[in-house]
């Protein structure tokens, strides 16, 4: 009976926060292709959703599939709910579902603390040793580079030395077609700007 109730609650939350306007499909690179008016409307609604949802409901979404987890991570980022830092780090490291990892990286980058960089480093230490797994290595590196710039740190440097873990991972096997690391920093940075724009409409913002 309890499981049926939990599934029912997850479905209600999904209908309220995840699927309206196919929100879950737009939380990523699609945001950057929106017109100014469309983006303004989207960020306003996202900010209001981040205000409305409570921590318990976010926890329920984080136990859902990739659509629910992606949306929850963005709502967490917009409201700067840093109490979810460790949970997001654990989910990123576990890599249980596809597609959601980028959203975790965006959230950690928006938090902007050394602890967030540490979680990204832990991910890269594990998954850059797995060239057979093409997961969220680029997003994690981009987020770490962004945090390094804001924190005046250089934790990403050891991954990027000549023949370092990043290059070893790219070279495979199998060989992967990836751009320069700076492009991923720029991409994650652009997504963080969208999160900040949404935060202007969020009354639950933690900072």
Short mmCIF file of C-alpha atoms in Angstrom, two decimals:
data_model
loop_
_atom_site.label_atom_id
_atom_site.label_comp_id
_atom_site.label_asym_id
_atom_site.label_seq_id
_atom_site.Cartn_x
_atom_site.Cartn_y
_atom_site.Cartn_z
CA UNK A 1 0.00 0.00 0.00
CA UNK A 2 2.85 2.34 0.89
CA UNK A 3 4.57 1.70 -2.45
CA UNK A 4 1.35 2.45 -4.31
CA UNK A 5 1.05 5.73 -2.42
CA UNK A 6 4.67 6.65 -3.21
CA UNK A 7 4.16 5.91 -6.89
CA UNK A 8 1.00 7.99 -6.88
CA UNK A 9 2.81 10.91 -5.24
CA UNK A 10 5.71 10.67 -7.68
CA UNK A 11 3.24 10.73 -10.57
CA UNK A 12 1.50 13.82 -9.18
CA UNK A 13 4.82 15.63 -8.72
CA UNK A 14 5.93 14.61 -12.20
CA UNK A 15 2.77 16.04 -13.69
CA UNK A 16 3.19 19.25 -11.73
CA UNK A 17 6.90 19.93 -12.14
CA UNK A 18 8.45 17.70 -14.79
CA UNK A 19 6.19 17.25 -17.80
CA UNK A 20 4.40 20.64 -18.22
CA UNK A 21 5.56 22.02 -21.56
CA UNK A 22 8.00 19.09 -21.72
CA UNK A 23 10.16 20.96 -19.25
CA UNK A 24 12.47 18.01 -18.69
CA UNK A 25 13.49 18.00 -22.37
CA UNK A 26 14.47 21.67 -22.30
CA UNK A 27 16.71 21.58 -19.22
CA UNK A 28 20.03 21.47 -21.02
CA UNK A 29 21.44 22.65 -24.32
CA UNK A 30 17.96 23.41 -25.68
CA UNK A 31 17.80 26.37 -23.29
CA UNK A 32 20.58 28.10 -25.17
CA UNK A 33 18.68 28.02 -28.46
CA UNK A 34 15.57 29.73 -27.11
CA UNK A 35 14.55 33.19 -28.24
CA UNK A 36 14.78 35.95 -25.67
CA UNK A 37 11.04 35.96 -25.04
CA UNK A 38 10.78 32.18 -24.82
CA UNK A 39 13.73 32.02 -22.44
CA UNK A 40 12.26 34.75 -20.23
CA UNK A 41 8.98 32.86 -19.99
CA UNK A 42 10.74 29.58 -19.30
CA UNK A 43 13.02 30.97 -16.58
CA UNK A 44 10.12 32.72 -14.89
CA UNK A 45 8.12 29.50 -14.69
CA UNK A 46 11.18 27.53 -13.58
CA UNK A 47 11.88 30.03 -10.80
CA UNK A 48 8.30 29.86 -9.59
CA UNK A 49 8.41 26.06 -9.63
CA UNK A 50 11.60 26.13 -7.58
CA UNK A 51 9.78 28.32 -5.07
CA UNK A 52 6.75 26.05 -4.86
CA UNK A 53 8.40 22.67 -4.43
CA UNK A 54 9.56 21.64 -0.95
CA UNK A 55 12.58 19.55 0.09
CA UNK A 56 10.55 16.38 0.69
CA UNK A 57 9.06 16.60 -2.80
CA UNK A 58 12.49 17.16 -4.31
CA UNK A 59 13.66 14.01 -2.55
CA UNK A 60 10.81 12.07 -4.13
CA UNK A 61 11.70 13.33 -7.60
CA UNK A 62 15.35 12.41 -7.03
CA UNK A 63 14.19 8.82 -6.54
CA UNK A 64 12.46 8.81 -9.92
CA UNK A 65 13.84 8.29 -13.40
CA UNK A 66 16.13 10.55 -15.41
CA UNK A 67 13.35 13.04 -16.24
CA UNK A 68 12.42 13.52 -12.60
CA UNK A 69 16.03 13.65 -11.42
CA UNK A 70 17.05 16.15 -14.08
CA UNK A 71 14.17 18.45 -13.21
CA UNK A 72 14.79 18.13 -9.47
CA UNK A 73 18.48 18.98 -9.88
CA UNK A 74 17.60 22.13 -11.82
CA UNK A 75 15.02 23.20 -9.23
CA UNK A 76 17.65 22.62 -6.55
CA UNK A 77 20.13 24.74 -8.50
CA UNK A 78 17.68 27.58 -9.01
CA UNK A 79 16.78 27.70 -5.31
CA UNK A 80 20.41 27.08 -4.29
CA UNK A 81 19.34 24.30 -1.92
CA UNK A 82 22.84 23.38 -0.84
CA UNK A 83 21.48 20.85 1.64
CA UNK A 84 21.20 18.54 -1.38
CA UNK A 85 24.92 18.85 -2.18
CA UNK A 86 25.94 15.42 -0.88
CA UNK A 87 22.91 13.70 -2.39
CA UNK A 88 23.66 15.15 -5.82
CA UNK A 89 27.29 14.12 -5.46
CA UNK A 90 26.24 10.58 -4.60
CA UNK A 91 23.84 10.40 -7.53
CA UNK A 92 26.49 11.73 -9.91
CA UNK A 93 29.01 9.16 -8.70
CA UNK A 94 26.51 6.31 -8.86
CA UNK A 95 25.50 7.18 -12.46
CA UNK A 96 22.39 5.04 -12.18
CA UNK A 97 20.42 6.69 -14.98
CA UNK A 98 21.45 8.43 -18.21
CA UNK A 99 21.08 12.14 -18.99
CA UNK A 100 20.69 13.44 -15.41
CA UNK A 101 24.41 13.84 -14.70
CA UNK A 102 24.69 17.13 -16.55
CA UNK A 103 21.99 18.61 -14.31
CA UNK A 104 23.84 17.46 -11.19
CA UNK A 105 26.99 19.17 -12.50
CA UNK A 106 25.08 22.39 -13.16
CA UNK A 107 23.69 22.37 -9.63
CA UNK A 108 27.11 21.79 -8.06
CA UNK A 109 28.61 24.55 -10.21
CA UNK A 110 25.90 27.00 -9.10
CA UNK A 111 26.56 26.21 -5.43
CA UNK A 112 30.12 27.38 -6.02
CA UNK A 113 31.93 26.05 -2.94
CA UNK A 114 35.13 23.99 -2.55
CA UNK A 115 32.97 21.07 -1.39
CA UNK A 116 31.24 21.05 -4.77
CA UNK A 117 34.58 20.96 -6.55
CA UNK A 118 35.56 18.01 -4.37
CA UNK A 119 32.52 16.03 -5.50
CA UNK A 120 33.35 16.71 -9.15
CA UNK A 121 36.95 15.66 -8.58
CA UNK A 122 35.75 12.39 -7.03
CA UNK A 123 33.63 11.73 -10.10
CA UNK A 124 36.47 12.47 -12.52
CA UNK A 125 38.91 10.36 -10.53
CA UNK A 126 36.59 7.39 -10.98
CA UNK A 127 35.18 7.82 -14.46
CA UNK A 128 38.17 9.15 -16.37
CA UNK A 129 39.68 5.74 -15.63
CA UNK A 130 36.83 4.18 -17.62
CA UNK A 131 37.29 5.06 -21.30
CA UNK A 132 34.65 2.44 -22.07
CA UNK A 133 32.03 4.60 -20.27
CA UNK A 134 31.02 7.80 -22.05
CA UNK A 135 28.95 9.32 -19.25
CA UNK A 136 29.19 12.85 -17.82
CA UNK A 137 32.94 13.31 -17.83
CA UNK A 138 32.80 16.41 -20.04
CA UNK A 139 30.08 18.07 -17.94
CA UNK A 140 31.96 17.33 -14.73
CA UNK A 141 35.20 18.71 -16.13
CA UNK A 142 33.44 21.82 -17.41
CA UNK A 143 31.83 22.41 -14.02
CA UNK A 144 35.14 21.89 -12.25
CA UNK A 145 36.91 24.35 -14.56
CA UNK A 146 34.15 26.86 -13.86
CA UNK A 147 34.54 26.40 -10.11
CA UNK A 148 38.32 26.65 -10.37
CA UNK A 149 37.92 30.03 -12.05
CA UNK A 150 35.54 31.35 -9.40
CA UNK A 151 37.42 29.90 -6.44
CA UNK A 152 40.91 30.76 -7.66
CA UNK A 153 41.81 27.07 -7.58
CA UNK A 154 43.40 24.62 -10.03
CA UNK A 155 41.92 21.24 -9.20
CA UNK A 156 41.24 20.45 -12.84
CA UNK A 157 44.86 20.99 -13.84
CA UNK A 158 46.07 17.50 -12.99
CA UNK A 159 43.45 15.97 -15.26
CA UNK A 160 44.57 18.13 -18.19
CA UNK A 161 48.34 17.65 -18.17
CA UNK A 162 49.87 16.14 -21.28
CA UNK A 163 48.77 12.50 -21.49
CA UNK A 164 46.74 13.03 -18.32
CA UNK A 165 43.53 11.29 -17.40
CA UNK A 166 41.35 13.47 -19.62
CA UNK A 167 43.40 12.75 -22.75
CA UNK A 168 43.68 9.08 -21.88
CA UNK A 169 39.92 8.88 -21.54
CA UNK A 170 39.29 10.73 -24.82
CA UNK A 171 41.75 8.51 -26.68
CA UNK A 172 39.95 5.44 -25.41
CA UNK A 173 39.49 2.81 -26.52
CA UNK A 174 37.08 3.58 -27.99
CA UNK A 175 38.32 6.92 -29.31
CA UNK A 176 35.87 9.77 -28.66
CA UNK A 177 35.17 12.97 -30.54
CA UNK A 178 35.46 15.70 -27.90
CA UNK A 179 36.20 19.42 -28.06
CA UNK A 180 38.73 21.36 -26.03
CA UNK A 181 37.98 21.31 -22.27
CA UNK A 182 37.35 25.06 -22.26
CA UNK A 183 34.28 24.58 -24.42
CA UNK A 184 32.66 22.48 -21.69
CA UNK A 185 33.44 25.13 -19.11
CA UNK A 186 31.71 27.68 -21.35
CA UNK A 187 28.70 25.40 -21.88
CA UNK A 188 28.18 24.70 -18.18
CA UNK A 189 28.70 28.40 -17.50
CA UNK A 190 25.93 29.30 -19.93
CA UNK A 191 23.58 26.85 -18.22
CA UNK A 192 24.46 28.37 -14.85
CA UNK A 193 23.49 31.77 -16.24
CA UNK A 194 20.06 30.35 -17.06
CA UNK A 195 19.80 29.01 -13.51
CA UNK A 196 20.68 32.47 -12.18
CA UNK A 197 18.06 34.09 -14.43
CA UNK A 198 15.48 31.66 -13.07
CA UNK A 199 16.59 32.39 -9.51
CA UNK A 200 15.38 35.98 -9.87
CA UNK A 201 11.86 34.58 -9.83
CA UNK A 202 12.49 32.22 -6.92
CA UNK A 203 11.37 33.31 -3.45
CA UNK A 204 12.87 30.18 -1.89
CA UNK A 205 16.43 31.11 -2.90
CA UNK A 206 18.79 30.03 -0.10
CA UNK A 207 21.31 32.79 -0.63
#
